[in-house]
């Protein structure tokens, strides 16, 4: 059963973080508790990740609004696959994002991606299943696990905003690489996901659309 990282769970996890990390303990009274940022699990949230890649929050919201008009307010794999190339262009999708969106929809429609199974699988399986899709990668899978599945110990270290926030929080001489940030985040187990939400809050924004999205892989 999915337990969202709601206000109560997040607050408890951040309080635990403060006992694990003196820098977080010092920063918490200054910036306050982060607000929970949750998404409903399922096809639409994965599609939002595609829409948000490499564009501003405002542009992504505009495209999403047009997509809901074109494919229906309850987006499904079938309703997306029914759209023509011309409709996708009118909505604002690039040719590459059309490929990514259709591959996601086909994977769901054909059963190659079992959305229900993602709720209970191990983190490595979750990452492998989502990263197998065109246009997705480890970051996409970890973001989905954190925001849609409430995985309190998943950490999207490829996120540039997290790297910058960690550099500031830890007073590092340079922005850490994803590998270095993953190593640093080991100290935050078993609540690394809450650490990510706190770092986004510390950076200045903690929503799915406002995270700094790495360039998607070319597949």
Short mmCIF file of N, CA, C and O in Angstrom, two decimals, residues 147-210:
data_model
loop_
_atom_site.label_atom_id
_atom_site.label_comp_id
_atom_site.label_asym_id
_atom_site.label_seq_id
_atom_site.Cartn_x
_atom_site.Cartn_y
_atom_site.Cartn_z
N UNK A 147 7.88 11.33 -5.14
CA UNK A 147 6.68 12.15 -5.11
C UNK A 147 5.39 11.36 -5.28
O UNK A 147 4.37 11.71 -4.69
N UNK A 148 5.41 10.31 -6.08
CA UNK A 148 4.17 9.57 -6.35
C UNK A 148 4.01 8.34 -5.46
O UNK A 148 2.89 7.95 -5.15
N UNK A 149 5.13 7.74 -5.05
CA UNK A 149 5.06 6.51 -4.27
C UNK A 149 5.44 6.70 -2.80
O UNK A 149 5.36 5.75 -2.02
N UNK A 150 5.87 7.90 -2.44
CA UNK A 150 6.18 8.18 -1.04
C UNK A 150 7.39 7.43 -0.52
O UNK A 150 7.47 7.14 0.68
N UNK A 151 8.35 7.13 -1.40
CA UNK A 151 9.56 6.41 -0.97
C UNK A 151 10.44 7.37 -0.16
O UNK A 151 11.13 8.21 -0.72
N UNK A 152 10.42 7.21 1.13
CA UNK A 152 11.07 8.18 2.01
C UNK A 152 12.59 8.08 1.98
O UNK A 152 13.29 8.98 2.46
N UNK A 153 13.14 7.01 1.41
CA UNK A 153 14.59 6.85 1.40
C UNK A 153 15.16 6.78 -0.01
O UNK A 153 16.21 6.19 -0.24
N UNK A 154 14.47 7.38 -0.97
CA UNK A 154 14.99 7.43 -2.33
C UNK A 154 15.56 8.82 -2.58
O UNK A 154 15.01 9.81 -2.09
N UNK A 155 16.68 8.91 -3.31
CA UNK A 155 17.37 10.20 -3.41
C UNK A 155 17.83 10.46 -4.84
O UNK A 155 18.76 9.80 -5.34
N UNK A 156 17.22 11.42 -5.55
CA UNK A 156 17.57 11.73 -6.95
C UNK A 156 18.81 12.62 -7.06
O UNK A 156 18.72 13.82 -7.33
N UNK A 157 19.97 12.02 -6.89
CA UNK A 157 21.21 12.79 -6.80
C UNK A 157 21.61 13.46 -8.10
O UNK A 157 22.47 14.35 -8.10
N UNK A 158 21.01 13.07 -9.23
CA UNK A 158 21.32 13.73 -10.50
C UNK A 158 20.68 15.11 -10.61
O UNK A 158 21.01 15.86 -11.54
N UNK A 159 19.81 15.46 -9.69
CA UNK A 159 19.12 16.75 -9.75
C UNK A 159 20.09 17.89 -9.44
O UNK A 159 20.74 17.91 -8.39
N UNK A 160 20.17 18.84 -10.35
CA UNK A 160 21.14 19.92 -10.20
C UNK A 160 20.83 20.82 -9.01
O UNK A 160 21.74 21.33 -8.34
N UNK A 161 19.55 21.05 -8.73
CA UNK A 161 19.19 21.88 -7.59
C UNK A 161 19.63 21.23 -6.28
O UNK A 161 20.08 21.92 -5.35
N UNK A 162 19.50 19.92 -6.18
CA UNK A 162 19.97 19.23 -4.97
C UNK A 162 21.48 19.37 -4.82
O UNK A 162 21.99 19.54 -3.71
N UNK A 163 22.19 19.29 -5.94
CA UNK A 163 23.64 19.43 -5.88
C UNK A 163 24.05 20.83 -5.40
O UNK A 163 24.93 20.97 -4.55
N UNK A 164 23.37 21.84 -5.93
CA UNK A 164 23.67 23.21 -5.51
C UNK A 164 23.30 23.43 -4.04
O UNK A 164 24.05 24.04 -3.27
N UNK A 165 22.13 22.92 -3.64
CA UNK A 165 21.70 23.08 -2.25
C UNK A 165 22.66 22.39 -1.30
O UNK A 165 23.00 22.93 -0.23
N UNK A 166 23.12 21.20 -1.66
CA UNK A 166 24.08 20.48 -0.81
C UNK A 166 25.40 21.24 -0.72
O UNK A 166 26.02 21.29 0.35
N UNK A 167 25.83 21.81 -1.82
CA UNK A 167 27.07 22.61 -1.81
C UNK A 167 26.94 23.77 -0.83
O UNK A 167 27.87 24.03 -0.03
N UNK A 168 25.78 24.45 -0.85
CA UNK A 168 25.59 25.59 0.05
C UNK A 168 25.46 25.12 1.49
O UNK A 168 26.07 25.70 2.40
N UNK A 169 24.66 24.08 1.71
CA UNK A 169 24.43 23.61 3.07
C UNK A 169 25.71 23.13 3.72
O UNK A 169 25.98 23.41 4.89
N UNK A 170 26.52 22.41 2.93
CA UNK A 170 27.74 21.81 3.46
C UNK A 170 28.98 22.68 3.26
O UNK A 170 30.09 22.26 3.61
N UNK A 171 28.75 23.87 2.66
CA UNK A 171 29.85 24.82 2.42
C UNK A 171 30.99 24.16 1.65
O UNK A 171 32.16 24.26 2.02
N UNK A 172 30.62 23.47 0.59
CA UNK A 172 31.60 22.79 -0.25
C UNK A 172 32.22 23.78 -1.23
O UNK A 172 31.59 24.77 -1.61
N UNK A 173 33.43 23.54 -1.68
CA UNK A 173 34.08 24.48 -2.61
C UNK A 173 33.49 24.46 -4.00
O UNK A 173 33.68 25.41 -4.78
N UNK A 174 32.79 23.39 -4.37
CA UNK A 174 32.19 23.28 -5.70
C UNK A 174 30.95 22.39 -5.62
O UNK A 174 30.76 21.65 -4.65
N UNK A 175 30.13 22.49 -6.65
CA UNK A 175 28.93 21.64 -6.70
C UNK A 175 29.34 20.18 -6.82
O UNK A 175 30.12 19.83 -7.71
N UNK A 176 28.83 19.32 -5.93
CA UNK A 176 29.23 17.91 -6.00
C UNK A 176 28.63 17.22 -7.22
O UNK A 176 27.55 17.59 -7.69
N UNK A 177 29.32 16.22 -7.71
CA UNK A 177 28.78 15.38 -8.78
C UNK A 177 27.66 14.52 -8.21
O UNK A 177 27.49 14.42 -6.98
N UNK A 178 26.90 13.89 -9.10
CA UNK A 178 25.85 12.98 -8.63
C UNK A 178 26.44 11.88 -7.78
O UNK A 178 25.88 11.51 -6.74
N UNK A 179 27.57 11.34 -8.21
CA UNK A 179 28.22 10.26 -7.45
C UNK A 179 28.63 10.74 -6.06
O UNK A 179 28.38 10.07 -5.05
N UNK A 180 29.23 11.93 -6.00
CA UNK A 180 29.66 12.47 -4.70
C UNK A 180 28.45 12.77 -3.82
O UNK A 180 28.50 12.55 -2.60
N UNK A 181 27.36 13.25 -4.43
CA UNK A 181 26.19 13.57 -3.62
C UNK A 181 25.53 12.29 -3.09
O UNK A 181 25.04 12.28 -1.96
N UNK A 182 25.53 11.24 -3.90
CA UNK A 182 24.99 9.96 -3.40
C UNK A 182 25.79 9.48 -2.19
O UNK A 182 25.23 8.96 -1.22
N UNK A 183 27.10 9.64 -2.27
CA UNK A 183 27.95 9.22 -1.14
C UNK A 183 27.66 10.08 0.09
O UNK A 183 27.56 9.56 1.21
N UNK A 184 27.50 11.38 -0.13
CA UNK A 184 27.19 12.28 0.98
C UNK A 184 25.83 11.91 1.60
O UNK A 184 25.66 11.94 2.83
N UNK A 185 24.88 11.55 0.76
CA UNK A 185 23.52 11.25 1.23
C UNK A 185 23.43 9.95 2.02
O UNK A 185 22.41 9.72 2.68
N UNK A 186 24.45 9.13 1.97
CA UNK A 186 24.43 7.90 2.77
C UNK A 186 24.24 8.20 4.25
O UNK A 186 23.64 7.42 4.99
N UNK A 187 24.73 9.35 4.68
CA UNK A 187 24.60 9.74 6.09
C UNK A 187 23.16 10.05 6.45
O UNK A 187 22.82 10.13 7.65
N UNK A 188 22.29 10.21 5.45
CA UNK A 188 20.89 10.57 5.70
C UNK A 188 19.95 9.37 5.66
O UNK A 188 18.73 9.54 5.77
N UNK A 189 20.49 8.18 5.44
CA UNK A 189 19.62 7.00 5.52
C UNK A 189 19.06 6.89 6.93
O UNK A 189 19.76 7.22 7.89
N UNK A 190 17.82 6.45 7.11
CA UNK A 190 16.88 5.89 6.13
C UNK A 190 15.84 6.90 5.63
O UNK A 190 14.73 6.52 5.27
N UNK A 191 16.20 8.18 5.62
CA UNK A 191 15.24 9.22 5.22
C UNK A 191 15.85 10.14 4.16
O UNK A 191 15.67 11.35 4.18
N UNK A 192 16.55 9.55 3.20
CA UNK A 192 17.20 10.36 2.16
C UNK A 192 16.18 11.11 1.30
O UNK A 192 16.47 12.21 0.81
N UNK A 193 15.01 10.53 1.11
CA UNK A 193 13.98 11.23 0.33
C UNK A 193 13.54 12.51 1.03
O UNK A 193 13.33 13.54 0.37
N UNK A 194 13.38 12.43 2.32
CA UNK A 194 13.04 13.64 3.08
C UNK A 194 14.17 14.66 2.99
O UNK A 194 13.93 15.87 2.95
N UNK A 195 15.41 14.18 2.95
CA UNK A 195 16.55 15.09 2.79
C UNK A 195 16.47 15.80 1.45
O UNK A 195 16.76 17.00 1.35
N UNK A 196 16.05 15.09 0.40
CA UNK A 196 15.89 15.72 -0.91
C UNK A 196 14.83 16.82 -0.85
O UNK A 196 15.05 17.93 -1.35
N UNK A 197 13.69 16.54 -0.23
CA UNK A 197 12.63 17.55 -0.13
C UNK A 197 13.12 18.75 0.67
O UNK A 197 12.86 19.91 0.32
N UNK A 198 13.86 18.48 1.74
CA UNK A 198 14.39 19.58 2.54
C UNK A 198 15.38 20.41 1.72
O UNK A 198 15.36 21.65 1.77
N UNK A 199 16.26 19.74 0.96
CA UNK A 199 17.25 20.48 0.17
C UNK A 199 16.59 21.32 -0.91
O UNK A 199 17.03 22.44 -1.19
N UNK A 200 15.53 20.81 -1.55
CA UNK A 200 14.81 21.63 -2.52
C UNK A 200 14.21 22.86 -1.84
O UNK A 200 14.23 23.96 -2.39
N UNK A 201 13.67 22.66 -0.65
CA UNK A 201 13.11 23.76 0.14
C UNK A 201 14.22 24.76 0.48
O UNK A 201 14.04 25.99 0.34
N UNK A 202 15.35 24.25 0.88
CA UNK A 202 16.51 25.08 1.21
C UNK A 202 16.99 25.84 -0.03
O UNK A 202 17.35 27.02 0.04
N UNK A 203 16.95 25.20 -1.16
CA UNK A 203 17.36 25.82 -2.43
C UNK A 203 16.37 26.90 -2.86
O UNK A 203 16.75 27.91 -3.43
N UNK A 204 15.07 26.64 -2.59
CA UNK A 204 14.08 27.66 -2.91
C UNK A 204 12.87 27.17 -3.68
O UNK A 204 12.00 27.95 -4.03
N UNK A 205 12.79 25.86 -3.93
CA UNK A 205 11.62 25.34 -4.61
C UNK A 205 11.56 23.83 -4.45
O UNK A 205 12.57 23.16 -4.59
N UNK A 206 10.38 23.29 -4.16
CA UNK A 206 10.28 21.86 -3.87
C UNK A 206 9.09 21.21 -4.54
O UNK A 206 8.31 20.53 -3.90
N UNK A 207 8.93 21.44 -5.83
CA UNK A 207 7.85 20.74 -6.53
C UNK A 207 8.44 19.92 -7.65
O UNK A 207 9.56 20.13 -8.08
N UNK A 208 7.67 19.01 -8.13
CA UNK A 208 8.12 18.17 -9.24
C UNK A 208 8.56 19.02 -10.42
O UNK A 208 9.61 18.81 -11.01
N UNK A 209 7.77 20.05 -10.77
CA UNK A 209 8.06 20.85 -11.94
C UNK A 209 9.23 21.81 -11.71
O UNK A 209 9.87 22.23 -12.66
N UNK A 210 9.50 22.17 -10.46
CA UNK A 210 10.52 23.17 -10.20
C UNK A 210 11.88 22.58 -9.90
O UNK A 210 12.84 23.30 -9.71
#
